[in-house]
Amino acid sequence: MTIALYDTRTRRKRDFEPANPKEVTMYLCGPTVYSYAHIGNFRPAVVFDLLFRVLHQQYGSEHVVYARNITDVDDKINAAAAEQNVDISVITDKFTKIYREDSSALGILPPSLEPTATGHIEQMIALISRLLATGHAYQAEGHVLFSVNSFDGYGKLSGRDLKDMLAGARVEIASYKQDPADFVLWKPSGANEPSWDSPFGPGRPGWHTECSAMIEHNLGTTIDIHAGGQDLIFPHHENEIAQSMCAHDNVPLARFWMHNGFLDLGSEKMSKSLGNVKLVHDLLKQWPGEVLRFALLSAHYRSPLEWTAELLQRTQTVLNRYYGTLRRLADVAADEQTAPSGLIAALHDDLNTPQAMAKLSTLFKQANQATELADKQRLKGQILASGQLLGLLAHDPESWFKQDGSADTLSAREIDELVAARLSARKNKDWVEADRLRQQLNELKIIVEDGPDGSIWRRG
RNA sequence: GGCCCUGUGGCGGAGUGGUGACGCUGGGGAUUGCAAAUCCUCCUACCCCGGUUCGAUUCCGGGCGGGGCCUCCA
């Protein structure tokens, strides 16, 4: 089944064919680790994790190389380190660890490679030297700058014209630039800022240079897919292209450019109960990571998505329904199955997650309708395979409903006892006592469901 | 000022040149001691104005509205 992906450069959906099916290469601009990441930072991480999973399925996991970098040299990191009077590594180590924990909670697989900027200074210096030697870069006042006029293709990815951009320039132009659009490859470090020796003097790399050097070193000169948020199209990716192509005899940097749309995090649209909580670190105190992941995938990745408490609540409702089905099918042995072809086709169509979710929903409806064991076994197998592809439904259904978020509630054992007491009251047709016990549990946000084989409960 | 994206039912959100995805909410029914869960069922759309067409929500043009980018923000 062919995979079609929307390519920003050509502004079209195109059939995806890797240059080498034995080694599909993908790069995502990862986080700058200076603070807690907010949910918007994770949209690309989740979306392209899904693409990673889809590519795994299509080409085999051993044939997909996915690099997501860690930017650990940056002004904001320096500022945080200075403020706390610590070495930048204290900041970057801490937030790299937290980023990985948040990622794991969101069901994001570890990428094949996680290169760091500080681990590639040597490669950056080599890249800059090559650009200087070929006349694509120049030195001025301790800086090394890339000369955009030396590259014909500048602006092609973003569809911009250099002349047009000047009109809207809103930042003061540094005096050392030959052209206002020239960008920094290397800059001098201030006192107490991290600094590396180089042929162009001590200093640190510019942001764009990091990604070009890490891609070149880890994945090669031309990769299959380069991904990131829409805001990176210009200037970041435009600059990466300029640097890499000029350093590589005009060989393209990436065959497909993919960009996710933004979350609408407008605080005025947030309800009171959600407040202004946007950090994943905080959201995870209130919602299972899987709810966040499901919500992020509920809209197509290129569309904007309004991030609200209502969205999360609705998502929780749906997941509860799904886990309820799986809970009822707990004793059914799932068949070896793959995800249904319609669901795979939806994902292969430029990651059409809403359509894939619709197929998943149909699967659950069928599973709820099924009366024959063979149907249940087949559907459960398809559901679990779909869940694995989407990075969802990985929890044990029983614990999904019974894990308690807050401390001031009953233990599972205490609840079991109350439910058992209610069951015996029901056997004696003592409806008053049974209803009293159910009411008591309801007040503690425990919902009891009576079935033919007794009662089950869940936290609501 | 330039460039890009976008406007679907009470809400979220796909898709299509002609039989109104999917989910949430709401109404009715089955089931239940009553509920819950589940199933069945019903209601509510395609921003406005032109054009193309036998036929447009879908294509084209214009208008109005929303969002994003324009030097280091996913």
PDB file of C-alpha atoms (C1' of nucleotides) in Angstrom, chain A residues 40-41 76 160 164 170 180-181 187 207 229 231-232 262-263 300 303 314 318 321 328 352 355 358 361 368-369 422 426 431 435 438 447-450 458, chain B residues 1-6 10-16 21-25 32-41 66-74:
ATOM      1  CA  GLY A  40       2.201  22.443  21.725  1.00  0.00           C
ATOM      2  CA  ASN A  41       5.814  21.343  21.720  1.00  0.00           C
ATOM      3  CA  LYS A  76      17.506  30.675  26.573  1.00  0.00           C
ATOM      4  CA  ARG A 160       9.276  33.868  -0.136  1.00  0.00           C
ATOM      5  CA  ASP A 164       9.373  41.051  -0.043  1.00  0.00           C
ATOM      6  CA  ARG A 170      10.674  44.057  12.284  1.00  0.00           C
ATOM      7  CA  PRO A 180      19.811  41.931   6.077  1.00  0.00           C
ATOM      8  CA  ALA A 181      18.748  38.337   5.422  1.00  0.00           C
ATOM      9  CA  LYS A 187      28.968  33.939  17.013  1.00  0.00           C
ATOM     10  CA  TRP A 207      20.887  27.519  15.755  1.00  0.00           C
ATOM     11  CA  GLY A 229       6.431  22.694  13.183  1.00  0.00           C
ATOM     12  CA  ASP A 231       6.843  27.993  12.291  1.00  0.00           C
ATOM     13  CA  LEU A 232      10.165  26.449  11.369  1.00  0.00           C
ATOM     14  CA  PHE A 262      -0.297  24.689  15.595  1.00  0.00           C
ATOM     15  CA  LEU A 263      -2.349  24.068  18.663  1.00  0.00           C
ATOM     16  CA  HIS A 300      -5.379  16.196  11.056  1.00  0.00           C
ATOM     17  CA  SER A 303      -4.897  21.594  10.740  1.00  0.00           C
ATOM     18  CA  ARG A 314     -14.494  14.354  25.524  1.00  0.00           C
ATOM     19  CA  VAL A 318     -14.165   8.034  24.390  1.00  0.00           C
ATOM     20  CA  ARG A 321     -15.738   3.590  26.308  1.00  0.00           C
ATOM     21  CA  ARG A 328     -15.549  -6.882  28.879  1.00  0.00           C
ATOM     22  CA  ASN A 352      -5.380  11.088   8.164  1.00  0.00           C
ATOM     23  CA  GLN A 355     -10.403   8.966   9.484  1.00  0.00           C
ATOM     24  CA  ALA A 358     -13.367   6.710  12.732  1.00  0.00           C
ATOM     25  CA  SER A 361     -14.536   3.598  16.490  1.00  0.00           C
ATOM     26  CA  ASN A 368     -19.747  -4.362  21.344  1.00  0.00           C
ATOM     27  CA  GLN A 369     -22.288  -5.889  18.978  1.00  0.00           C
ATOM     28  CA  ARG A 422     -24.192  -4.297  47.803  1.00  0.00           C
ATOM     29  CA  ARG A 426     -29.248  -7.219  45.811  1.00  0.00           C
ATOM     30  CA  TRP A 431     -33.094  -2.513  47.005  1.00  0.00           C
ATOM     31  CA  ASP A 435     -29.165   1.809  46.370  1.00  0.00           C
ATOM     32  CA  ARG A 438     -24.366   2.624  45.352  1.00  0.00           C
ATOM     33  CA  ILE A 447     -19.481   4.106  39.379  1.00  0.00           C
ATOM     34  CA  VAL A 448     -20.912   0.633  39.730  1.00  0.00           C
ATOM     35  CA  GLU A 449     -22.132  -1.371  36.793  1.00  0.00           C
ATOM     36  CA  ASP A 450     -24.263  -4.464  37.337  1.00  0.00           C
ATOM     37  CA  ARG A 458     -14.683   2.168  37.948  1.00  0.00           C
TER      38      ARG A 458
ATOM     39  C1'   G B   1       2.838  45.575   3.307  1.00  0.00           C
ATOM     40  C1'   G B   2       4.324  40.293   1.487  1.00  0.00           C
ATOM     41  C1'   C B   3       3.515  34.992   1.798  1.00  0.00           C
ATOM     42  C1'   C B   4       0.837  30.553   3.498  1.00  0.00           C
ATOM     43  C1'   C B   5      -3.391  28.054   5.556  1.00  0.00           C
ATOM     44  C1'   U B   6      -8.530  28.018   6.739  1.00  0.00           C
ATOM     45  C1'   G B  10     -25.474  22.248  19.496  1.00  0.00           C
ATOM     46  C1'   C B  11     -19.922  21.025  19.775  1.00  0.00           C
ATOM     47  C1'   G B  12     -15.248  18.588  17.872  1.00  0.00           C
ATOM     48  C1'   G B  13     -13.790  16.953  13.199  1.00  0.00           C
ATOM     49  C1'   A B  14     -13.098  13.954   8.150  1.00  0.00           C
ATOM     50  C1'   G B  15     -14.531  13.698   3.210  1.00  0.00           C
ATOM     51  C1'   U B  16     -16.849  13.942  -1.560  1.00  0.00           C
ATOM     52  C1'   A B  21     -17.742   9.868   7.792  1.00  0.00           C
ATOM     53  C1'   C B  22     -16.815   9.326  12.947  1.00  0.00           C
ATOM     54  C1'   G B  23     -17.178  11.023  17.906  1.00  0.00           C
ATOM     55  C1'   C B  24     -19.380  14.056  21.953  1.00  0.00           C
ATOM     56  C1'   U B  25     -24.039  16.290  23.492  1.00  0.00           C
ATOM     57  C1'   U B  32     -32.078  -3.270  33.965  1.00  0.00           C
ATOM     58  C1'   G B  33     -35.430  -4.153  40.512  1.00  0.00           C
ATOM     59  C1'   C B  34     -33.881   1.078  39.505  1.00  0.00           C
ATOM     60  C1'   A B  35     -29.433   2.649  37.436  1.00  0.00           C
ATOM     61  C1'   A B  36     -24.825   2.310  34.840  1.00  0.00           C
ATOM     62  C1'   A B  37     -22.776   0.162  30.603  1.00  0.00           C
ATOM     63  C1'   U B  38     -24.226  -1.590  25.809  1.00  0.00           C
ATOM     64  C1'   C B  39     -27.339  -1.836  21.488  1.00  0.00           C
ATOM     65  C1'   C B  40     -31.224   0.325  18.176  1.00  0.00           C
ATOM     66  C1'   U B  41     -33.238   4.925  16.558  1.00  0.00           C
ATOM     67  C1'   G B  66     -10.572  33.110  11.420  1.00  0.00           C
ATOM     68  C1'   G B  67      -5.380  31.399  12.037  1.00  0.00           C
ATOM     69  C1'   G B  68      -0.065  31.366  11.054  1.00  0.00           C
ATOM     70  C1'   C B  69       4.841  33.125   9.278  1.00  0.00           C
ATOM     71  C1'   C B  70       8.012  37.406   7.763  1.00  0.00           C
ATOM     72  C1'   U B  71      15.749  36.259  11.449  1.00  0.00           C
ATOM     73  C1'   C B  72      16.611  31.722  16.105  1.00  0.00           C
ATOM     74  C1'   C B  73       8.563  30.333  18.922  1.00  0.00           C
ATOM     75  C1'   A B  74       6.533  23.201  17.715  1.00  0.00           C
TER      76        A B  74
END
